[in-house]
């Protein structure tokens, strides 16, 4: 997939992932990677950004004698997902337009 | 590379480009990744090799803007403002003295290249004039004209030589000036200077 498109989608994918339930770094990488190949280094700044925008919060939980950082979606994040879904009609219209340009040839 | 080496390399390099809390957060993130990968059955080395190298991580971090939330008090209290105004004769003159001191340092530093530059200009210009006009001196006699041509060429050569010297020391002085500027910048603003890894 086009990297620009991927960049735009990853954020919503992560938010959706967290909407299914709280998760931690490694699990998020694994889940996201099943559709959009992503590395740990790409994920980190996105999570940081989501956190600073108030779309997710973090908390630590003990796991096997160490602390694991969990990410939890916030109302602001849900709003962001809703906004993405609402803009889908527009995306579809653009998709149609692009598709027609190829078919007409 | 094992886990400890990875974390050490990462944190020592990052400490130049990030605040300590940011470094700790980022290192914790990667440490958690390594431990989670090891829980999946990988060895320590495999887990580390699975991740980007510290160098790659540092590169990617440098591309993202850091978030600044410096504790800046939003409002000056009227008392403080009054104190600042009343104290201006004191801190104003001290500040001005400081600025002039720095300025004089630059003047002193640049004295040398300016001097050699002047010598170079004098040599080249004088030499050229003397050489070009030497045919006129021939009218006073061959030996005078010939001497003037020789002296002119010598001056011109010396001028060129000093020009080369000026260029080479100017480069060095530009570097010195930049260093001094950075030093004062860091001293005054306590800012992180441009550090290249």
Coordinates of C-alpha atoms in Angstrom, one line a residue:
Chain A
X1 CA 0.0 0.0 0.0
X2 CA 1.0 3.6 -0.6
X3 CA 3.0 4.8 2.4
X4 CA 1.0 8.1 2.7
X5 CA -2.2 6.2 2.7
X6 CA -0.8 3.7 5.2
X7 CA 0.3 6.5 7.5
X8 CA -3.2 8.0 7.5
X9 CA -4.9 4.6 8.3
X10 CA -2.6 3.4 11.0
X11 CA -3.7 5.9 13.5
X12 CA -7.4 4.9 13.2
X13 CA -6.4 1.2 13.1
X14 CA -4.6 1.6 16.5
X15 CA -7.5 3.5 18.0
X16 CA -9.9 0.8 16.8
X17 CA -7.6 -1.8 18.1
X18 CA -7.7 -0.1 21.5
X19 CA -11.5 0.2 21.3
X20 CA -11.6 -3.6 21.3
X21 CA -9.8 -3.5 24.6
X22 CA -6.7 -2.0 26.3
X23 CA -3.4 -3.2 24.8
X24 CA 0.3 -2.9 25.1
X25 CA 3.1 -2.0 22.7
X26 CA 4.1 -5.5 21.5
X27 CA 0.5 -6.6 21.1
X28 CA -0.4 -3.5 19.1
X29 CA 2.5 -4.0 16.7
X30 CA 1.4 -7.6 16.2
X31 CA -2.3 -6.7 15.6
X32 CA -1.6 -3.8 13.4
X33 CA 1.0 -5.7 11.4
X34 CA -1.6 -8.3 10.3
X35 CA -3.1 -5.6 8.0
X36 CA -0.5 -2.8 7.8
X37 CA 3.1 -3.8 8.2
X38 CA 4.5 -1.6 11.0
X39 CA 7.7 -1.6 13.1
X40 CA 8.1 -0.7 16.7
X41 CA 9.9 2.5 15.8
X42 CA 7.0 3.6 13.6
X43 CA 4.5 2.8 16.3
X44 CA 6.2 4.7 19.1
X45 CA 5.8 8.3 17.8
X46 CA 2.1 7.6 16.8
X47 CA 1.3 6.4 20.3
X48 CA 3.1 9.4 21.8
X49 CA 1.1 11.7 19.6
X50 CA -2.2 10.0 20.4
X51 CA -1.3 10.3 24.1
X52 CA -0.5 14.0 23.8
X53 CA -3.7 14.7 21.9
X54 CA -5.6 13.1 24.7
X55 CA -7.0 10.3 22.5
X56 CA -5.4 7.6 24.6
X57 CA -4.1 7.4 28.2
X58 CA -1.6 4.9 29.6
X59 CA -1.3 3.0 32.8
X60 CA 1.1 0.4 34.1
X61 CA 0.2 -3.1 35.1
X62 CA 2.4 -5.8 36.7
X63 CA 3.1 -8.7 34.4
X64 CA 5.6 -11.5 35.1
X65 CA 7.4 -9.4 37.7
X66 CA 7.7 -6.4 35.6
X67 CA 5.6 -3.4 34.6
X68 CA 3.9 -3.3 31.3
X69 CA 2.5 -0.1 29.8
X70 CA -1.1 -0.4 28.7
X71 CA -2.9 2.0 26.4
X72 CA -6.5 2.9 26.8
X73 CA -8.8 4.7 24.4
X74 CA -10.4 8.0 25.6
X75 CA -13.6 9.7 24.4
X76 CA -11.5 12.0 22.3
X77 CA -10.1 8.9 20.5
X78 CA -13.6 7.5 19.9
X79 CA -14.6 10.8 18.4
X80 CA -11.6 10.6 16.1
X81 CA -12.8 7.1 14.9
X82 CA -16.3 8.4 14.4
X83 CA -14.9 11.3 12.4
X84 CA -13.0 8.9 10.2
X85 CA -16.1 6.7 9.6
X86 CA -18.2 9.8 8.8
X87 CA -15.7 10.9 6.2
X88 CA -15.9 7.5 4.5
X89 CA -18.6 8.7 2.0
X90 CA -16.2 11.3 0.8
X91 CA -13.4 8.8 0.5
X92 CA -15.7 6.5 -1.5
X93 CA -16.6 9.3 -3.8
X94 CA -13.0 10.0 -4.4
X95 CA -12.4 6.3 -5.0
X96 CA -15.1 6.2 -7.6
X97 CA -13.7 9.3 -9.3
X98 CA -10.2 7.7 -9.5
X99 CA -11.6 4.4 -10.6
X100 CA -13.6 6.0 -13.4
X101 CA -10.6 7.8 -14.7
X102 CA -8.9 4.5 -15.3
X103 CA -12.0 2.7 -16.7
X104 CA -12.7 5.5 -19.3
X105 CA -9.4 5.1 -21.0
Chain B
X1 CA 23.9 -7.3 20.9
X2 CA 22.2 -8.2 24.1
X3 CA 19.4 -6.3 25.9
X4 CA 21.6 -4.3 28.2
X5 CA 24.0 -3.3 25.4
X6 CA 21.0 -2.2 23.3
X7 CA 19.5 -0.1 26.1
X8 CA 22.9 1.4 27.0
X9 CA 23.6 2.5 23.4
X10 CA 20.1 3.8 22.9
X11 CA 20.0 5.9 26.1
X12 CA 23.5 7.2 25.9
X13 CA 22.9 8.5 22.3
X14 CA 19.4 9.8 23.0
X15 CA 20.5 11.8 26.1
X16 CA 21.9 14.3 23.6
X17 CA 18.6 14.9 21.7
X18 CA 15.9 14.4 24.3
X19 CA 15.0 15.3 27.8
X20 CA 15.7 12.6 30.5
X21 CA 12.0 11.7 31.0
X22 CA 11.5 11.2 27.3
X23 CA 14.6 9.0 27.1
X24 CA 13.4 6.9 30.0
X25 CA 10.0 6.5 28.3
X26 CA 11.4 5.5 25.0
X27 CA 13.9 3.1 26.5
X28 CA 11.2 1.5 28.7
X29 CA 9.1 1.1 25.5
X30 CA 11.9 -0.8 23.7
X31 CA 12.8 -2.8 26.8
X32 CA 9.2 -3.9 27.1
X33 CA 9.3 -5.0 23.5
X34 CA 12.4 -7.0 24.0
X35 CA 11.0 -8.7 27.1
X36 CA 7.7 -9.4 25.3
X37 CA 9.6 -10.9 22.3
X38 CA 11.6 -13.1 24.7
X39 CA 8.4 -14.3 26.3
X40 CA 7.3 -15.4 22.9
X41 CA 10.2 -17.8 23.0
X42 CA 13.0 -15.8 21.3
X43 CA 16.5 -15.6 22.8
X44 CA 17.7 -12.2 24.0
X45 CA 19.9 -11.7 20.9
X46 CA 17.1 -12.7 18.5
X47 CA 14.7 -10.3 20.3
X48 CA 17.1 -7.4 20.0
X49 CA 17.9 -8.2 16.3
X50 CA 14.2 -8.2 15.6
X51 CA 14.0 -4.5 16.5
X52 CA 15.5 -1.6 14.6
X53 CA 19.1 -0.8 15.6
X54 CA 19.7 2.0 18.1
X55 CA 21.1 4.1 15.2
X56 CA 17.9 3.7 13.2
X57 CA 15.8 4.5 16.2
X58 CA 17.8 7.6 17.0
X59 CA 17.4 8.7 13.3
X60 CA 13.6 8.2 13.5
X61 CA 13.4 10.0 16.8
X62 CA 15.3 13.0 15.4
X63 CA 12.7 13.4 12.7
X64 CA 9.8 13.8 15.1
X65 CA 9.3 17.1 16.8
X66 CA 9.8 16.9 20.5
X67 CA 7.1 18.2 22.8
X68 CA 8.1 21.0 25.0
X69 CA 6.2 21.8 28.1
X70 CA 8.7 24.1 29.9
X71 CA 7.3 25.4 33.1
X72 CA 6.8 29.0 32.1
X73 CA 4.6 31.1 34.5
X74 CA 1.8 32.6 32.5
X75 CA 1.6 35.9 34.3
X76 CA 4.2 38.2 35.8
X77 CA 2.9 39.5 39.1
X78 CA 2.6 43.4 39.2
X79 CA 5.2 43.4 42.0
X80 CA 7.7 41.6 39.8
X81 CA 7.0 43.9 36.9
X82 CA 7.6 47.0 39.1
X83 CA 10.8 45.5 40.5
X84 CA 12.0 44.9 36.9
X85 CA 11.3 48.5 35.9
X86 CA 12.8 49.9 39.0
X87 CA 15.8 47.7 38.7
X88 CA 16.4 48.5 35.0
X89 CA 19.3 51.0 35.7
X90 CA 21.1 48.1 37.4
X91 CA 20.3 45.1 35.3
X92 CA 20.1 47.1 32.1
X93 CA 23.6 48.5 32.4
X94 CA 25.0 45.2 33.5
X95 CA 23.3 43.5 30.5
X96 CA 24.7 46.1 28.2
X97 CA 28.2 45.7 29.6
X98 CA 27.9 42.0 29.0
X99 CA 26.8 42.4 25.4
X100 CA 29.6 44.9 24.8
X101 CA 32.1 42.6 26.4
X102 CA 31.1 39.8 24.0
X103 CA 31.2 42.2 21.1
X104 CA 34.7 43.4 22.0
X105 CA 35.8 39.7 22.1
X106 CA 34.6 39.4 18.5
X107 CA 36.5 42.6 17.6
X108 CA 39.7 41.2 19.1
X109 CA 39.2 37.8 17.4
X110 CA 38.7 39.5 14.0
X111 CA 41.6 41.9 14.3
X112 CA 44.1 39.4 12.9
X113 CA 42.2 38.4 9.7
X114 CA 41.3 42.1 9.1
X115 CA 45.0 43.0 9.4
X116 CA 46.2 40.3 7.0
X117 CA 43.3 41.2 4.7
X118 CA 44.5 44.8 4.6
X119 CA 48.0 43.7 3.9
X120 CA 46.9 41.5 1.1
X121 CA 44.8 44.2 -0.5
X122 CA 47.7 46.7 -0.2
X123 CA 50.1 44.2 -1.7
X124 CA 47.9 43.2 -4.6
X125 CA 46.8 46.7 -5.5
X126 CA 50.2 48.4 -5.0
X127 CA 52.0 45.6 -6.9
X128 CA 49.5 45.8 -9.8
X129 CA 49.8 49.6 -10.0
X130 CA 53.5 49.5 -9.8
X131 CA 53.9 46.8 -12.4
X132 CA 51.4 48.3 -14.9
X133 CA 52.9 51.8 -14.5
X134 CA 56.5 50.7 -14.7
X135 CA 56.8 51.5 -18.5
X136 CA 56.2 55.1 -17.5
X137 CA 59.2 55.0 -15.2
X138 CA 61.3 53.8 -18.1
X139 CA 61.2 57.4 -19.2
X140 CA 63.4 58.2 -16.3
X141 CA 65.9 55.6 -17.3
X142 CA 65.9 51.9 -18.0
X143 CA 67.3 51.0 -14.5
X144 CA 64.5 52.8 -12.7
X145 CA 61.8 51.3 -14.8
X146 CA 63.2 47.8 -14.4
X147 CA 63.6 48.2 -10.7
X148 CA 60.0 49.4 -10.4
X149 CA 58.7 46.4 -12.5
X150 CA 60.7 44.0 -10.2
X151 CA 59.4 45.6 -7.0
X152 CA 55.9 45.7 -8.4
X153 CA 55.9 42.0 -9.2
X154 CA 57.4 41.2 -5.8
X155 CA 54.6 43.2 -4.1
X156 CA 52.0 41.6 -6.2
X157 CA 53.3 38.1 -5.3
X158 CA 53.5 39.0 -1.6
X159 CA 49.9 40.3 -1.8
X160 CA 48.7 37.1 -3.4
X161 CA 50.5 35.0 -0.7
X162 CA 48.9 37.0 2.1
X163 CA 45.5 36.7 0.4
X164 CA 45.9 32.9 0.6
X165 CA 46.9 33.2 4.2
X166 CA 43.9 35.5 4.9
X167 CA 41.5 33.0 3.3
X168 CA 42.8 30.1 5.3
X169 CA 42.9 31.9 8.7
X170 CA 39.5 33.5 8.0
X171 CA 38.0 30.0 7.7
X172 CA 39.5 29.1 11.1
X173 CA 38.3 32.4 12.6
X174 CA 34.7 31.8 11.3
X175 CA 34.9 28.4 13.1
X176 CA 36.1 30.1 16.3
X177 CA 33.4 32.7 16.1
X178 CA 30.8 30.1 15.7
X179 CA 32.1 28.2 18.6
X180 CA 32.1 31.3 20.8
X181 CA 28.6 32.1 19.7
X182 CA 27.4 28.6 20.5
X183 CA 29.2 28.8 23.9
X184 CA 27.4 32.1 24.8
X185 CA 24.1 30.8 23.5
X186 CA 24.3 27.8 25.7
X187 CA 25.5 29.9 28.7
X188 CA 22.8 32.5 28.3
X189 CA 19.8 30.4 27.1
X190 CA 20.7 27.0 28.6
X191 CA 19.6 25.6 25.3
X192 CA 20.7 22.4 23.7
X193 CA 23.2 23.4 21.0
X194 CA 23.1 21.8 17.6
X195 CA 24.6 18.4 18.4
X196 CA 25.2 16.0 15.6
X197 CA 25.6 12.4 16.4

